[in-house]
PDB file of C-alpha atoms in Angstrom:
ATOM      1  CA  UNK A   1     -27.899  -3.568  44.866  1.00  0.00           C
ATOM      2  CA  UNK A   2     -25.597  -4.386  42.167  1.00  0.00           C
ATOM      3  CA  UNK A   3     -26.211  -6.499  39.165  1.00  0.00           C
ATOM      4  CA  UNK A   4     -24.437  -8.390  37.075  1.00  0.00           C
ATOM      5  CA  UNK A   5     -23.876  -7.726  33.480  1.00  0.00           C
ATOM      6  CA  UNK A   6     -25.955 -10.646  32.572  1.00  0.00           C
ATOM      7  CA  UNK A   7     -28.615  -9.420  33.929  1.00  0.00           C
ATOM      8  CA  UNK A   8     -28.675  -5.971  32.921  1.00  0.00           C
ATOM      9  CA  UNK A   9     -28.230  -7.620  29.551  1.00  0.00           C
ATOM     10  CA  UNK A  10     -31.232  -9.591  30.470  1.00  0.00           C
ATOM     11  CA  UNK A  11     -33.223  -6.436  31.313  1.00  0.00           C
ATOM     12  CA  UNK A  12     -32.067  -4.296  28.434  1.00  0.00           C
ATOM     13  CA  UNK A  13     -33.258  -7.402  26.052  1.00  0.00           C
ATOM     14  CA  UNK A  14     -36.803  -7.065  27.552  1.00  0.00           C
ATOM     15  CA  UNK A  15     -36.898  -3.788  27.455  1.00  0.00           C
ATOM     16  CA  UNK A  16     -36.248  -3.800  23.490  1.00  0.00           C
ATOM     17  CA  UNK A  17     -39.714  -3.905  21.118  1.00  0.00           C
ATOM     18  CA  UNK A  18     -38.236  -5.376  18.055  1.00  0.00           C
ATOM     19  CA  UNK A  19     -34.824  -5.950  17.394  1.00  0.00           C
ATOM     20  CA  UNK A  20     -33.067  -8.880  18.929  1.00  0.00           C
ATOM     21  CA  UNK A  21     -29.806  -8.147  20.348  1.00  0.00           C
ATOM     22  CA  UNK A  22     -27.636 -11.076  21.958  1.00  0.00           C
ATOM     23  CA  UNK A  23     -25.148 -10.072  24.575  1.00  0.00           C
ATOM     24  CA  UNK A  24     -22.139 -10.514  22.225  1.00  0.00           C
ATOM     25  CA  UNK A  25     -23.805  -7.779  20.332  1.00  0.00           C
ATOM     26  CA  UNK A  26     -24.256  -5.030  22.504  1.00  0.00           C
ATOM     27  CA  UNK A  27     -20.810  -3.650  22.217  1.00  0.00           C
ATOM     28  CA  UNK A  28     -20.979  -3.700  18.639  1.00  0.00           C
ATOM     29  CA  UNK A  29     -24.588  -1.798  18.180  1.00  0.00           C
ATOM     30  CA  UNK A  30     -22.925   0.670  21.342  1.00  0.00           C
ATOM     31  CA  UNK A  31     -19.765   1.462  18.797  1.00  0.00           C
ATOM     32  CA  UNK A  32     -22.279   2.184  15.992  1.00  0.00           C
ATOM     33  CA  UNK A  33     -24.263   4.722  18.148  1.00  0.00           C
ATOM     34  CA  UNK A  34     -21.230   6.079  19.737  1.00  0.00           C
ATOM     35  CA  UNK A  35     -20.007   7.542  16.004  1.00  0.00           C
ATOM     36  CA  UNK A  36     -20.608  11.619  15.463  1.00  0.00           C
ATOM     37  CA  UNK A  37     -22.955  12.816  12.250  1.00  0.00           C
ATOM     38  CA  UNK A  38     -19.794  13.019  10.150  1.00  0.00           C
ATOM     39  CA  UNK A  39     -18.852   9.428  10.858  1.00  0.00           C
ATOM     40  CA  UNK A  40     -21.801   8.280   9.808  1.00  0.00           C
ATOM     41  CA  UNK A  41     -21.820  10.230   7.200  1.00  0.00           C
ATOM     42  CA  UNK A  42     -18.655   9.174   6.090  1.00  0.00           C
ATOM     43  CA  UNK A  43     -19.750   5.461   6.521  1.00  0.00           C
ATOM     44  CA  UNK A  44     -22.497   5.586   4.618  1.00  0.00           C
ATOM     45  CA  UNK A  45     -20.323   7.072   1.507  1.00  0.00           C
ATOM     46  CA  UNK A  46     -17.508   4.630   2.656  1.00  0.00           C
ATOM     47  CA  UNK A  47     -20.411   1.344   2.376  1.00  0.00           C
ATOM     48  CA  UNK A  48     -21.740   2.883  -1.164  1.00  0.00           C
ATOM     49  CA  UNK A  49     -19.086   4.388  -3.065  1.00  0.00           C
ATOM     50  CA  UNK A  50     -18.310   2.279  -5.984  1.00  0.00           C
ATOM     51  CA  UNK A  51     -14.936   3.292  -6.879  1.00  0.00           C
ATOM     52  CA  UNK A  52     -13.854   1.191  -3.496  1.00  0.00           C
ATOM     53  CA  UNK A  53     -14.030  -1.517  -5.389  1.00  0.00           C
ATOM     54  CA  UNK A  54     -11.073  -0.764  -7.116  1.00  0.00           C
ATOM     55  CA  UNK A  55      -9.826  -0.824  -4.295  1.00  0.00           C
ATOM     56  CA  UNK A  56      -8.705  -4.803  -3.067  1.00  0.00           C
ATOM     57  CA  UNK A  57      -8.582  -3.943   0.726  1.00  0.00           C
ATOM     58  CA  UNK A  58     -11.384  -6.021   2.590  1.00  0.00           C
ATOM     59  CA  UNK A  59     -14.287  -3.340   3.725  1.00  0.00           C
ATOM     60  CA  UNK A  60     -13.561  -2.762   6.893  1.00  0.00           C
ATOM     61  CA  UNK A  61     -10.114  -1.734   6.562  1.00  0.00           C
ATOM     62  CA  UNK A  62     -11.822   1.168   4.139  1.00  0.00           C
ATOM     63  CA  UNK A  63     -14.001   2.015   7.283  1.00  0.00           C
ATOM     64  CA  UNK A  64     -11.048   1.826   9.741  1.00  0.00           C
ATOM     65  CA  UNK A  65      -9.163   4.281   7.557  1.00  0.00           C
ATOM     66  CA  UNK A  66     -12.131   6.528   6.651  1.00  0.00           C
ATOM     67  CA  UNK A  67     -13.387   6.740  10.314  1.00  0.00           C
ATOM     68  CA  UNK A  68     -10.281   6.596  11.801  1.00  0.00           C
ATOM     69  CA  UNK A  69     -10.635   3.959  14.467  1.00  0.00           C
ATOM     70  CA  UNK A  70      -9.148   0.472  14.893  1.00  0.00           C
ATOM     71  CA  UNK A  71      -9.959  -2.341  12.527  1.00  0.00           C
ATOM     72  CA  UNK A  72     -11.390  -4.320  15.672  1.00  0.00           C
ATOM     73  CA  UNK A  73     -13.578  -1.521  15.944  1.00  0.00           C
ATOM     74  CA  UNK A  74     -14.607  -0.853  11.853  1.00  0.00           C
ATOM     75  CA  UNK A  75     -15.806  -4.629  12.228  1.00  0.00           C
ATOM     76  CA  UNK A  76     -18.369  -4.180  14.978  1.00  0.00           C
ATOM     77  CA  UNK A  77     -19.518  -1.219  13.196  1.00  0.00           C
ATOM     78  CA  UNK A  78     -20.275  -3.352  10.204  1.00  0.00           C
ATOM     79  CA  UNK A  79     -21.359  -6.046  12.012  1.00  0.00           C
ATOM     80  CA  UNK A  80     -24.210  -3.782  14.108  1.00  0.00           C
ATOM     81  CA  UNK A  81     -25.246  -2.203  10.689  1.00  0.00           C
ATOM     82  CA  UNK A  82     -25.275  -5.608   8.952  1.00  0.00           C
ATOM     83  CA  UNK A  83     -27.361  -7.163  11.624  1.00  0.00           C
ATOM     84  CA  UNK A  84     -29.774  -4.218  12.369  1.00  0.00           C
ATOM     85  CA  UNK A  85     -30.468  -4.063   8.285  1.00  0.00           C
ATOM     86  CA  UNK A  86     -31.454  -7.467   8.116  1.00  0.00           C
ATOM     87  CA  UNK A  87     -33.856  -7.788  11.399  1.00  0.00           C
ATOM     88  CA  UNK A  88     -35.507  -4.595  10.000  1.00  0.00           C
ATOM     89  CA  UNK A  89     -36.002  -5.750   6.644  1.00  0.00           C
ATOM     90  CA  UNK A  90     -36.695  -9.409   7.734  1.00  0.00           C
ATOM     91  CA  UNK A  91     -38.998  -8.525   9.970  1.00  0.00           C
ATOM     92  CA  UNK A  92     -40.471  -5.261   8.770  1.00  0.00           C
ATOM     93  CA  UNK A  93     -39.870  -3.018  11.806  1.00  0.00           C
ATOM     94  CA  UNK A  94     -40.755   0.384  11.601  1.00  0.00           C
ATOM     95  CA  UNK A  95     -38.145   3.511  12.302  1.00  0.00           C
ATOM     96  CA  UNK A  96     -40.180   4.510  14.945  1.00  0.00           C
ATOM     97  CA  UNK A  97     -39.804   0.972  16.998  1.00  0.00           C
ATOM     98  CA  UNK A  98     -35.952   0.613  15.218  1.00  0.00           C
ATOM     99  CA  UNK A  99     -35.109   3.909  16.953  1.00  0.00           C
ATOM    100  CA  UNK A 100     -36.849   3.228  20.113  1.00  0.00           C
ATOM    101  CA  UNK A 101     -34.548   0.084  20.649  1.00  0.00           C
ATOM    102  CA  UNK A 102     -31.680   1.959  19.598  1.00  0.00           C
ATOM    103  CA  UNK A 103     -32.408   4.075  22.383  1.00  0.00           C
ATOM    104  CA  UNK A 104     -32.361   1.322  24.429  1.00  0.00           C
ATOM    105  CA  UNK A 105     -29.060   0.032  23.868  1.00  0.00           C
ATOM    106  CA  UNK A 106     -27.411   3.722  23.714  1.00  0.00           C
ATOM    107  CA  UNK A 107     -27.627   7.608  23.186  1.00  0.00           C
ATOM    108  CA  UNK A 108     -29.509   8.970  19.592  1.00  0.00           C
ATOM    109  CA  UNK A 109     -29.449  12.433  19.671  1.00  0.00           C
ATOM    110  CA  UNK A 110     -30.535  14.624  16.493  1.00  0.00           C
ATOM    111  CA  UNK A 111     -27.506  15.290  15.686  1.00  0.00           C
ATOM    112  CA  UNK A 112     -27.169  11.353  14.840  1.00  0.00           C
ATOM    113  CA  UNK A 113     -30.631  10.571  14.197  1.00  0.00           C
ATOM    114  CA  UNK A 114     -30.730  11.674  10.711  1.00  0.00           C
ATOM    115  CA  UNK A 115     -27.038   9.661   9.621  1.00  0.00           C
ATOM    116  CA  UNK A 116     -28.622   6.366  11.450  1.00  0.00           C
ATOM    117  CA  UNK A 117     -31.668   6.798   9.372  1.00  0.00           C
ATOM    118  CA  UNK A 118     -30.026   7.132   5.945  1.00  0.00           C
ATOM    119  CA  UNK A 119     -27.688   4.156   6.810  1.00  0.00           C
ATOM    120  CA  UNK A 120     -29.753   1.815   8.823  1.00  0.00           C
ATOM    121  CA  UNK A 121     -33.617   2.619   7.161  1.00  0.00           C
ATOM    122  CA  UNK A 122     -32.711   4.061   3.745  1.00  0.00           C
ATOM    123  CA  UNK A 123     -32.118   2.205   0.285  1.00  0.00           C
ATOM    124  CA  UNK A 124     -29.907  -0.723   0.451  1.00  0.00           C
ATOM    125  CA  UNK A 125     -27.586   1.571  -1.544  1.00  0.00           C
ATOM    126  CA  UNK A 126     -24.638  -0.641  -0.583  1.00  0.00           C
ATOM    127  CA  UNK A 127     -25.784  -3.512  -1.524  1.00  0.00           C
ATOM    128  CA  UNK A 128     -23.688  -3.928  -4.932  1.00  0.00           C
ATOM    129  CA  UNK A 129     -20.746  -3.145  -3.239  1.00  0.00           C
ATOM    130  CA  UNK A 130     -21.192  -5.685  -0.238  1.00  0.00           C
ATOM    131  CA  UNK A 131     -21.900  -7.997  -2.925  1.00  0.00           C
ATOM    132  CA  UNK A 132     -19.386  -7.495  -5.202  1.00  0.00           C
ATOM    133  CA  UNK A 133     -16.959  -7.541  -1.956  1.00  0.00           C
ATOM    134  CA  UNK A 134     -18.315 -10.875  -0.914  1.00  0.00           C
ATOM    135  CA  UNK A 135     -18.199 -12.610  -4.624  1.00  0.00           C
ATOM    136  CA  UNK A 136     -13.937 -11.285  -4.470  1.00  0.00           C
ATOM    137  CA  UNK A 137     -13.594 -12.517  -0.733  1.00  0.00           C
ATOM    138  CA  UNK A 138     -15.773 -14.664   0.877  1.00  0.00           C
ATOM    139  CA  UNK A 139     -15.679 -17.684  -0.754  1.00  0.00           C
ATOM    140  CA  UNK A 140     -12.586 -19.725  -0.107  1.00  0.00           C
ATOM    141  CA  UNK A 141      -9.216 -18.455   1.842  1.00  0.00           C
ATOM    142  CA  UNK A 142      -7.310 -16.188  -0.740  1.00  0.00           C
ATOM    143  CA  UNK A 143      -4.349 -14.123  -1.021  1.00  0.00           C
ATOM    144  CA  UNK A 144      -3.448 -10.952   1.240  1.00  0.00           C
ATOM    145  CA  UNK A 145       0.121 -10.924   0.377  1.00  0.00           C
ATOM    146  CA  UNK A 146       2.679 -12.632  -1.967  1.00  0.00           C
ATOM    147  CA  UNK A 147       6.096 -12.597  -2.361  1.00  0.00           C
ATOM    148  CA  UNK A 148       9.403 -14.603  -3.043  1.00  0.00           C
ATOM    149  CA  UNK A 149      12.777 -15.557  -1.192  1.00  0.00           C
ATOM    150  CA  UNK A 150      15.281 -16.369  -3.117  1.00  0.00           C
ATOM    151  CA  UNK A 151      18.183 -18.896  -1.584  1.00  0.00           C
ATOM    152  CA  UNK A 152      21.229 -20.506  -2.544  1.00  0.00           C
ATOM    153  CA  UNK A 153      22.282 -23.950  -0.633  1.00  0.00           C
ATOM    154  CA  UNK A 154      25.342 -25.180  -0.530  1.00  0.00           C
ATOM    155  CA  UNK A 155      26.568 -28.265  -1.377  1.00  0.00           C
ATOM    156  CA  UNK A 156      30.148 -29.224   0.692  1.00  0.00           C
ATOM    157  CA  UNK A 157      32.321 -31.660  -0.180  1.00  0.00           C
ATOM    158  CA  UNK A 158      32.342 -34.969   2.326  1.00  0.00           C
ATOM    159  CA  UNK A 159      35.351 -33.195   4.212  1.00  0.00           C
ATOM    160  CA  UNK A 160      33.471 -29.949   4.756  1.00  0.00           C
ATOM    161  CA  UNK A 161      36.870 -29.045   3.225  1.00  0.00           C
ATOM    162  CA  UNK A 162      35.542 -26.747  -0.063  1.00  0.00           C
ATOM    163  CA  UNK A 163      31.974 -25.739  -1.566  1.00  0.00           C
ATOM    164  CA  UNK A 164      31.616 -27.938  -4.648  1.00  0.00           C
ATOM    165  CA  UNK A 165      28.302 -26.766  -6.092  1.00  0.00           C
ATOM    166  CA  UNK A 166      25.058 -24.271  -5.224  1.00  0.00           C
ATOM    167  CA  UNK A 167      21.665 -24.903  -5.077  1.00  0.00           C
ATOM    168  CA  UNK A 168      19.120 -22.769  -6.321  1.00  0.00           C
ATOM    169  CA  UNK A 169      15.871 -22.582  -4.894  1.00  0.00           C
ATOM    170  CA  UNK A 170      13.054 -20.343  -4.651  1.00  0.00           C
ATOM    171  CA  UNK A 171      10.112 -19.682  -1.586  1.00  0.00           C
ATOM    172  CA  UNK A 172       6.770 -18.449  -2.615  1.00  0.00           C
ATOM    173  CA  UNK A 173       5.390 -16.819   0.419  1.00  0.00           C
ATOM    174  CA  UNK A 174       1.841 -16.294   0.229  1.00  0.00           C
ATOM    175  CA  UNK A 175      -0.180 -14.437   3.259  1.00  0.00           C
ATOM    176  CA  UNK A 176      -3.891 -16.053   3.351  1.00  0.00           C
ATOM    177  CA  UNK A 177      -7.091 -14.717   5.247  1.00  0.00           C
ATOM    178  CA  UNK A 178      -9.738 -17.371   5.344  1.00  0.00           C
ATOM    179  CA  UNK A 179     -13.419 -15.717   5.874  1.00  0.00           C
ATOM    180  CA  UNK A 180     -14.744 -18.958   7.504  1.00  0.00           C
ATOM    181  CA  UNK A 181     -13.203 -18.229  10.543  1.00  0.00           C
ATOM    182  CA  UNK A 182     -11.810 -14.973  10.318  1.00  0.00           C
ATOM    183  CA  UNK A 183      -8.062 -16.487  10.445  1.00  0.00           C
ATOM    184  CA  UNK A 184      -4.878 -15.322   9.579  1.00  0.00           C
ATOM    185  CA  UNK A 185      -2.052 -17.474   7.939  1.00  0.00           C
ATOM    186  CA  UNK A 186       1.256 -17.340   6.198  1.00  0.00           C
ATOM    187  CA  UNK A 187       1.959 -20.293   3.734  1.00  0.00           C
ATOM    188  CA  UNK A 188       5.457 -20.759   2.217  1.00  0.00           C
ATOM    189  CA  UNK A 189       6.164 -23.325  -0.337  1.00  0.00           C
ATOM    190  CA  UNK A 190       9.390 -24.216  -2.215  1.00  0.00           C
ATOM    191  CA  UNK A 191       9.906 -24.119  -5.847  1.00  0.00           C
ATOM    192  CA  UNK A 192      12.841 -25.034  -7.916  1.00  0.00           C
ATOM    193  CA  UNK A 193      13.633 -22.819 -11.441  1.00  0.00           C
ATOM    194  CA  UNK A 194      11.108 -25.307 -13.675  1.00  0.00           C
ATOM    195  CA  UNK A 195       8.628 -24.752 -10.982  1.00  0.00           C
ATOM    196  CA  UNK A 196       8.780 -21.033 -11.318  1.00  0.00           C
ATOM    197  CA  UNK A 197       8.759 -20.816 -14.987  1.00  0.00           C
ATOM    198  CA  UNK A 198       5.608 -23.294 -14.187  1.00  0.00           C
ATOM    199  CA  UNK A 199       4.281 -20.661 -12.288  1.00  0.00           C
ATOM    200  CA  UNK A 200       4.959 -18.020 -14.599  1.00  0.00           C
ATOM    201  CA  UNK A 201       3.142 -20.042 -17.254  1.00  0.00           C
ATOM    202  CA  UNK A 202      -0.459 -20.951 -15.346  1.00  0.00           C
ATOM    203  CA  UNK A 203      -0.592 -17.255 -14.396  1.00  0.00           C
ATOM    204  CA  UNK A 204       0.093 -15.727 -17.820  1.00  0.00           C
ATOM    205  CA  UNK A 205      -2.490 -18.329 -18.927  1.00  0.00           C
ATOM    206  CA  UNK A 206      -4.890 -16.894 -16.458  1.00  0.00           C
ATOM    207  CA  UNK A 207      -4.639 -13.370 -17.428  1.00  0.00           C
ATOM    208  CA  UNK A 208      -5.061 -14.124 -20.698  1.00  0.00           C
ATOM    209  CA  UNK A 209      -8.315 -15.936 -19.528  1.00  0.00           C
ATOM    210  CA  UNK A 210      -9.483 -12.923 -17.283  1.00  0.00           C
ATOM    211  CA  UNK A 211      -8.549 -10.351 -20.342  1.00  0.00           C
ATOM    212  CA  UNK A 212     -11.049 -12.672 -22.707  1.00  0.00           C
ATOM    213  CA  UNK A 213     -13.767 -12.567 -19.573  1.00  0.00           C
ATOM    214  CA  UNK A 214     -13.297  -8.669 -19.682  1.00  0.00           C
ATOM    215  CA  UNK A 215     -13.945  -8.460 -23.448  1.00  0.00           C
ATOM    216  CA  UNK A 216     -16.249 -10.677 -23.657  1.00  0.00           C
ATOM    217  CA  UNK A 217     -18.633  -9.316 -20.840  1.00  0.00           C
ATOM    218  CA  UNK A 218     -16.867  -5.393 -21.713  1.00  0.00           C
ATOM    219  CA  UNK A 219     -20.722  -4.111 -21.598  1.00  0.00           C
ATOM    220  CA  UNK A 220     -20.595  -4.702 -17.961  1.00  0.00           C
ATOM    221  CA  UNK A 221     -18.811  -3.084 -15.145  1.00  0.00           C
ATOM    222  CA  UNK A 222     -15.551  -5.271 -14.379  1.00  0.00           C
ATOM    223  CA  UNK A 223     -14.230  -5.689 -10.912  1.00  0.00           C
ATOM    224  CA  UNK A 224     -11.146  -7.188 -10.385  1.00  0.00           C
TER     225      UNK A 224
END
């Protein structure tokens, strides 16, 4: 007889003690289980270390690179050890009945068993980095990528006959990742010259602002 994966879903969710897993996240708990010692390892040092946050690139592009996998994959690794964190600390479930689920919804051997424990049960030792992550990225769509076009525009004389003057103008093109929804977008505005020396004016006046924050507050550590 052959059943259909909503039903083995089904069955697998009965079958776990403590952790609730919906079918969306199977795949991503799966990934988590599916990494060797030394991945998870290096994940752990990857989720703690904080000299990443000198480093701007979101989280899971650290993990893609450190693992070596796909980005689609570094965020359902993150997303499994997000979500298996918080049910066990919400709901104070024990290693023992953590690990017997996990055994439920794929293959622990000793060789893993140890790395789960230290990242899944052990001190939330990434917690200043996740949060220090979320304060730089997850609160309104900001900047991935910025650069300029520069363009000159003809003006033609009525008869098309002779160029009479040129038109300078300037495209600010500014790559945007919003963390509501996980979306993607390229915005390009125009700018003449007095909207560029604009420009250059509200952003000098905002480093001058950040370089009084950092002064100010220079007894604590300064993230950027």
């Amino acid at each position: 007889m052959n059943l259909g994966s909503s039903t083995l879903a089904a069955m697998e969710q009965n079958s776990l003690k403590s952790l609730v897993i919906p079918d969306e996240g199977r795949d991503d708990v799966q990934k988590l289980l599916s990494l060797s010692a030394e991945d998870l390892a290096k994940l752990e040092e990857t989720l703690t270390d904080r000299s990443a946050l000198k480093d701007d690139r979101r989280p899971y592009r650290r993990v893609a690179q450190a693992l070596e996998i796909s980005p689609q994959a570094a965020i359902s690794v993150l997303t499994a050890v997000g979500n298996i964190r918080s049910q066990r600390e919400r709901f104070n479930i024990s290693d023992t009945d953590l690990f017997a689920d996990l055994e439920v919804l794929g293959t622990v051997d000793d060789a893993t068993r140890e790395g789960l424990r230290s990242l899944l049960c052990g001190p939330d030792d990434g917690y200043f980095v996740e949060k220090v992550g979320s304060l730089r990225h997850a609160i309104a769509p900001h900047a991935t990528d910025v650069r300029t076009v520069v363009d000159a525009r003809p003006v033609f004389s009525q008869d098309r006959a002779r160029v009479d003057a040129l038109v300078l103008l300037t495209y600010l093109e500014l790559g945007v990742h919003d963390p509501r929804d996980g979306r993607n977008d390229t915005l390009v505005v125009q700018l003449s010259r007095t909207q560029v020396a604009k420009l250059r004016e509200v952003l000098e006046d905002a480093e001058k602002k950040l370089d009084k924050l950092a002064e100010t507050f220079g007894a604590h550590e300064i993230y950027e």
